[in-house]
Structure formats: structure tokens, C-alpha cells
mmCIF file of C-alpha atoms in Angstrom:
data_model
loop_
_atom_site.group_PDB
_atom_site.id
_atom_site.type_symbol
_atom_site.label_atom_id
_atom_site.label_comp_id
_atom_site.label_asym_id
_atom_site.label_seq_id
_atom_site.Cartn_x
_atom_site.Cartn_y
_atom_site.Cartn_z
ATOM 1 C CA MET G 1 -0.950 25.289 -5.193
ATOM 2 C CA LYS G 2 -2.507 23.651 -2.135
ATOM 3 C CA LYS G 3 -0.217 21.306 -0.160
ATOM 4 C CA ILE G 4 -1.017 18.041 1.589
ATOM 5 C CA LEU G 5 1.334 15.842 3.631
ATOM 6 C CA PHE G 6 1.371 12.076 3.053
ATOM 7 C CA ALA G 7 1.964 10.531 6.485
ATOM 8 C CA THR G 8 4.440 7.837 5.492
ATOM 9 C CA ASN G 9 8.186 7.210 5.764
ATOM 10 C CA ASN G 10 7.959 5.225 2.495
ATOM 11 C CA GLU G 11 8.829 7.610 -0.358
ATOM 12 C CA SER G 12 7.465 5.208 -3.007
ATOM 13 C CA LYS G 13 4.092 5.173 -1.272
ATOM 14 C CA SER G 14 4.007 8.985 -1.006
ATOM 15 C CA LYS G 15 4.098 9.270 -4.822
ATOM 16 C CA ARG G 16 1.045 7.046 -5.327
ATOM 17 C CA PHE G 17 -1.521 9.820 -5.910
ATOM 18 C CA SER G 18 0.831 12.768 -6.485
ATOM 19 C CA LYS G 19 0.467 12.983 -10.293
ATOM 20 C CA LYS G 20 -3.344 13.037 -10.287
ATOM 21 C CA LEU G 21 -3.506 15.393 -7.311
ATOM 22 C CA SER G 22 -0.957 17.713 -8.912
ATOM 23 C CA GLU G 23 -3.209 17.902 -11.984
ATOM 24 C CA ASN G 24 -5.897 19.157 -9.586
ATOM 25 C CA GLY G 25 -3.731 21.834 -7.967
ATOM 26 C CA ILE G 26 -2.611 19.837 -4.945
ATOM 27 C CA GLU G 27 1.067 19.194 -4.187
ATOM 28 C CA VAL G 28 1.819 16.052 -2.165
ATOM 29 C CA LEU G 29 4.675 16.409 0.322
ATOM 30 C CA ASN G 30 6.287 13.524 2.171
ATOM 31 C CA LEU G 31 7.739 13.527 5.668
ATOM 32 C CA LYS G 32 11.278 13.816 4.326
ATOM 33 C CA ASP G 33 10.344 17.101 2.587
ATOM 34 C CA LEU G 34 9.572 18.513 6.054
ATOM 35 C CA ASN G 35 12.501 16.793 7.835
ATOM 36 C CA MET G 36 10.067 14.736 9.877
ATOM 37 C CA THR G 37 9.913 11.070 10.828
ATOM 38 C CA LEU G 38 6.714 9.363 11.818
ATOM 39 C CA GLU G 39 6.934 7.028 14.801
ATOM 40 C CA VAL G 40 3.580 5.626 15.824
ATOM 41 C CA GLU G 41 2.289 2.323 17.113
ATOM 42 C CA GLU G 42 0.041 0.978 14.385
ATOM 43 C CA ASP G 43 -2.262 -0.969 16.677
ATOM 44 C CA GLY G 44 -5.603 -0.332 14.988
ATOM 45 C CA LYS G 45 -7.961 -3.240 14.257
ATOM 46 C CA ASP G 46 -7.968 -2.584 10.503
ATOM 47 C CA ALA G 47 -6.340 -0.515 7.739
ATOM 48 C CA ILE G 48 -8.679 2.462 8.312
ATOM 49 C CA GLU G 49 -7.785 2.712 12.025
ATOM 50 C CA ASN G 50 -4.063 2.538 11.262
ATOM 51 C CA ALA G 51 -4.410 5.181 8.539
ATOM 52 C CA LEU G 52 -6.100 7.447 11.114
ATOM 53 C CA ILE G 53 -3.362 6.836 13.695
ATOM 54 C CA LYS G 54 -0.692 7.935 11.182
ATOM 55 C CA ALA G 55 -2.710 10.871 9.882
ATOM 56 C CA ARG G 56 -3.470 12.224 13.378
ATOM 57 C CA GLU G 57 0.183 12.123 14.430
ATOM 58 C CA ALA G 58 1.368 13.774 11.199
ATOM 59 C CA TYR G 59 -1.324 16.447 11.531
ATOM 60 C CA LYS G 60 -0.216 17.141 15.095
ATOM 61 C CA MET G 61 3.416 17.462 13.930
ATOM 62 C CA SER G 62 2.785 19.563 10.817
ATOM 63 C CA ASN G 63 -0.518 21.385 11.430
ATOM 64 C CA MET G 64 -1.361 21.028 7.730
ATOM 65 C CA PRO G 65 -3.750 18.829 5.677
ATOM 66 C CA VAL G 66 -2.681 15.187 5.826
ATOM 67 C CA ILE G 67 -3.261 11.824 4.106
ATOM 68 C CA GLY G 68 -2.715 8.653 6.102
ATOM 69 C CA MET G 69 -2.847 5.255 4.440
ATOM 70 C CA ASP G 70 -2.482 1.623 5.420
ATOM 71 C CA ASP G 71 -3.181 -1.718 3.820
ATOM 72 C CA SER G 72 -3.770 -5.316 4.778
ATOM 73 C CA LEU G 73 -3.007 -8.458 2.798
ATOM 74 C CA TYR G 74 -5.127 -11.622 2.725
ATOM 75 C CA LEU G 75 -3.971 -14.889 1.166
ATOM 76 C CA GLU G 76 -6.445 -17.590 0.082
ATOM 77 C CA GLU G 77 -6.133 -20.993 1.805
ATOM 78 C CA VAL G 78 -3.463 -19.760 4.246
ATOM 79 C CA PRO G 79 -4.304 -20.522 7.919
ATOM 80 C CA ASP G 80 -5.433 -17.540 10.033
ATOM 81 C CA LYS G 81 -2.308 -17.632 12.199
ATOM 82 C CA PHE G 82 -0.160 -16.994 9.096
ATOM 83 C CA GLN G 83 -2.408 -14.390 7.482
ATOM 84 C CA PRO G 84 -0.372 -11.193 7.127
ATOM 85 C CA GLY G 85 -3.404 -8.906 7.535
ATOM 86 C CA LEU G 86 -2.058 -5.574 8.773
ATOM 87 C CA CYS G 87 1.381 -6.970 9.607
ATOM 88 C CA VAL G 88 2.699 -7.430 6.084
ATOM 89 C CA ARG G 89 6.252 -6.483 7.103
ATOM 90 C CA ARG G 90 6.109 -7.557 10.743
ATOM 91 C CA VAL G 91 6.453 -11.270 11.407
ATOM 92 C CA ASN G 92 6.854 -12.690 14.944
ATOM 93 C CA GLY G 93 7.637 -9.211 16.280
ATOM 94 C CA LYS G 94 10.362 -8.527 13.702
ATOM 95 C CA THR G 95 10.157 -5.915 10.933
ATOM 96 C CA LEU G 96 11.400 -7.576 7.748
ATOM 97 C CA ASN G 97 13.554 -5.866 5.152
ATOM 98 C CA ASP G 98 12.756 -6.304 1.433
ATOM 99 C CA ASN G 99 14.796 -9.505 1.002
ATOM 100 C CA GLU G 100 13.438 -11.088 4.195
ATOM 101 C CA MET G 101 9.906 -10.321 3.058
ATOM 102 C CA LEU G 102 10.501 -12.062 -0.255
ATOM 103 C CA GLU G 103 11.911 -15.161 1.434
ATOM 104 C CA TYR G 104 9.033 -15.311 3.920
ATOM 105 C CA TYR G 105 6.224 -14.941 1.362
ATOM 106 C CA ILE G 106 7.852 -17.308 -1.134
ATOM 107 C CA ASP G 107 7.907 -19.928 1.658
ATOM 108 C CA LEU G 108 4.180 -19.338 2.294
ATOM 109 C CA VAL G 109 3.403 -19.836 -1.411
ATOM 110 C CA LYS G 110 5.484 -23.044 -1.489
ATOM 111 C CA LYS G 111 3.637 -24.357 1.568
ATOM 112 C CA TYR G 112 0.037 -23.301 0.875
ATOM 113 C CA GLY G 113 -0.121 -22.391 -2.791
ATOM 114 C CA VAL G 114 -1.717 -24.409 -5.580
ATOM 115 C CA ASN G 115 0.482 -24.873 -8.674
ATOM 116 C CA GLY G 116 2.979 -22.377 -7.224
ATOM 117 C CA LYS G 117 0.558 -19.524 -6.600
ATOM 118 C CA ILE G 118 -1.862 -18.083 -4.025
ATOM 119 C CA ASN G 119 -4.876 -15.877 -4.838
ATOM 120 C CA SER G 120 -4.367 -12.647 -2.878
ATOM 121 C CA LYS G 121 -6.166 -9.447 -1.961
ATOM 122 C CA TRP G 122 -4.991 -6.026 -0.741
ATOM 123 C CA ILE G 123 -7.494 -4.039 1.350
ATOM 124 C CA TYR G 124 -6.626 -0.338 1.596
ATOM 125 C CA GLY G 125 -7.629 2.223 4.191
ATOM 126 C CA LEU G 126 -7.202 5.985 3.696
ATOM 127 C CA ALA G 127 -7.686 8.860 6.143
ATOM 128 C CA VAL G 128 -7.732 12.553 5.246
ATOM 129 C CA ILE G 129 -7.494 15.333 7.830
ATOM 130 C CA ASN G 130 -8.194 18.800 6.430
ATOM 131 C CA GLU G 131 -6.742 22.084 7.630
ATOM 132 C CA ASN G 132 -9.596 22.406 10.188
ATOM 133 C CA GLY G 133 -8.762 19.008 11.701
ATOM 134 C CA GLU G 134 -11.865 17.312 10.243
ATOM 135 C CA GLU G 135 -11.355 13.590 9.577
ATOM 136 C CA SER G 136 -12.692 11.494 6.674
ATOM 137 C CA THR G 137 -11.967 7.865 5.752
ATOM 138 C CA TYR G 138 -12.222 5.650 2.647
ATOM 139 C CA SER G 139 -11.561 1.981 1.841
ATOM 140 C CA TRP G 140 -11.098 -0.084 -1.361
ATOM 141 C CA CYS G 141 -9.471 -3.364 -2.439
ATOM 142 C CA LYS G 142 -7.421 -4.978 -5.187
ATOM 143 C CA ASP G 143 -7.753 -8.698 -5.899
ATOM 144 C CA ASN G 144 -6.631 -9.009 -9.552
ATOM 145 C CA PHE G 145 -3.394 -10.838 -8.698
ATOM 146 C CA TYR G 146 -1.728 -13.808 -7.066
ATOM 147 C CA LEU G 147 1.592 -14.340 -5.260
ATOM 148 C CA VAL G 148 4.014 -16.840 -6.825
ATOM 149 C CA GLU G 149 7.001 -18.806 -5.538
ATOM 150 C CA THR G 150 9.502 -17.592 -8.142
ATOM 151 C CA LYS G 151 10.612 -13.960 -8.007
ATOM 152 C CA ALA G 152 11.071 -11.650 -10.957
ATOM 153 C CA SER G 153 14.507 -10.316 -11.829
ATOM 154 C CA LYS G 154 13.450 -6.732 -11.019
ATOM 155 C CA ILE G 155 12.603 -5.683 -7.449
ATOM 156 C CA ASN G 156 10.858 -2.421 -6.494
ATOM 157 C CA PRO G 157 12.534 -0.944 -3.385
ATOM 158 C CA GLY G 158 9.848 -0.457 -0.722
ATOM 159 C CA TYR G 159 7.463 -2.740 -2.609
ATOM 160 C CA PRO G 160 9.266 -6.123 -2.670
ATOM 161 C CA LEU G 161 6.069 -8.173 -3.035
ATOM 162 C CA ASN G 162 5.600 -6.665 -6.510
ATOM 163 C CA SER G 163 8.360 -9.004 -7.700
ATOM 164 C CA ILE G 164 6.393 -12.114 -6.654
ATOM 165 C CA SER G 165 2.976 -10.711 -7.636
ATOM 166 C CA LYS G 166 1.485 -11.549 -11.018
ATOM 167 C CA TYR G 167 -1.625 -10.224 -12.712
ATOM 168 C CA LYS G 168 -4.195 -12.983 -13.118
ATOM 169 C CA THR G 169 -5.287 -11.955 -16.623
ATOM 170 C CA ILE G 170 -1.880 -11.906 -18.296
ATOM 171 C CA ASP G 171 0.321 -13.947 -15.905
ATOM 172 C CA LYS G 172 3.030 -11.265 -15.796
ATOM 173 C CA TYR G 173 4.925 -9.856 -12.811
ATOM 174 C CA PHE G 174 3.972 -6.407 -11.529
ATOM 175 C CA THR G 175 7.582 -5.366 -12.050
ATOM 176 C CA GLU G 176 7.780 -6.571 -15.664
ATOM 177 C CA ILE G 177 4.694 -5.164 -17.346
ATOM 178 C CA THR G 178 4.952 -2.298 -19.833
ATOM 179 C CA GLU G 179 3.509 1.147 -19.118
ATOM 180 C CA GLU G 180 0.755 0.392 -21.660
ATOM 181 C CA GLU G 181 -0.137 -2.868 -19.897
ATOM 182 C CA LYS G 182 -0.026 -1.119 -16.529
ATOM 183 C CA GLU G 183 -2.590 1.445 -17.710
ATOM 184 C CA LYS G 184 -4.923 -1.330 -18.900
ATOM 185 C CA LEU G 185 -4.543 -3.469 -15.794
ATOM 186 C CA LYS G 186 -4.316 -1.049 -12.905
ATOM 187 C CA VAL G 187 -7.200 -0.715 -10.510
ATOM 188 C CA ASP G 188 -8.948 2.586 -11.137
ATOM 189 C CA GLU G 189 -8.148 4.772 -8.132
ATOM 190 C CA SER G 190 -9.742 7.955 -9.519
ATOM 191 C CA GLU G 191 -12.438 7.677 -6.835
ATOM 192 C CA VAL G 192 -9.715 7.723 -4.176
ATOM 193 C CA VAL G 193 -8.207 10.877 -5.696
ATOM 194 C CA GLU G 194 -11.666 12.491 -5.877
ATOM 195 C CA PHE G 195 -12.223 11.572 -2.226
ATOM 196 C CA ILE G 196 -8.970 13.297 -1.231
ATOM 197 C CA ILE G 197 -9.842 16.402 -3.272
ATOM 198 C CA ASP G 198 -13.377 16.579 -1.821
ATOM 199 C CA HIS G 199 -12.175 16.231 1.780
ATOM 200 C CA ILE G 200 -8.953 18.232 1.855
#
């Protein structure tokens, strides 16, 4: 089985494409599997540039095929100076933990939301570096949800915003939908998986 390293310290994120890639003969490793930690300055202008920064550093460290990924969050009607963009966890120079993130974003919804919610959009950037060091990038977005001011009872470690994110079509929290609902509602990322397979 071919191996690829996901350049992230977030174990939840590293599992994102692992099932589909495994079905195609590719095993996804995370940095912990290789006893590595990624320390880079994510100072790119968008999610693609940050994904490349992470992928290049992980490739240099591991000398094996690598996936780098980043995302940016945009909130409707929120002033530019408070738009999270690439700094979803970093606010005023501080990296927030899961609970601090929840408090911060709930405050934004209370201040700028309409009827307790804000239409939101994730923009994703992905970089793949193959074993020859050749780089490829891909971008997609997800805007089928809004953030709300009341959190769900269940919180996903590493993905705290899932507990204040609700699907627009069924008004249910990300953390409280059934597996069946999740299959119906999830954004189809098969093109992302195909991109990784084609460029690894």
C-alpha cells in the first residue's frame, strides 16, 4: 500500500480522507505516526499558500508524498476587521483553545447575527507533493451552514465550531446529526480524493 503523510498536528483532520484513500490503496499517516511535529509560520495570503507552506516543510522532514491543507472562514455581515479568514484559531495574536473559540464565535453571532445565526462559508486549500517533489494544488468551499449563538451538548475535540454550526436545510447541529443524515448532507469531496490520487 502506498503511503502519504498528512501535514497536520490535528489528528482529527488527518483522518478526513483516510477511508476513501485507503479504499484506493493509499494509507494516510499523520505526523504523530512518524514522531514529528510541524512548526511553520502560516503566513500565506490564502488557504492554498498555507497548505503549500505546511506540505513543503513536511516533505522536507519526511522525504515522502505529502498532503497539506488549510481553510479559511468567512461570516456574512461581519466587519472585515473581525473576519476570521485564515486565522480561525488565532485572535489578536493568541491561539485559542476549543472553549475559547466557542466563546469568541458565540459572541460574534450575538453581535452580528440575525435571529441568532450567521451565514458562513469555509474555503479549503489543498496541496499535494508527490515523491518527486512535484507540487499540485486544489480549492473548494462549503457554504451549507450557519453559526449559531447556542452550542450543542456534544463538542468535537479539534473541531469546536461544529457544536455551533447547523445545517441550513435541517436546522441541526453538525455534532448531532445521524450517520444517515451526514451522508445525505455532506459536501461531496470525491473530487478532492481523486485529485490526491491523480497527483500523488
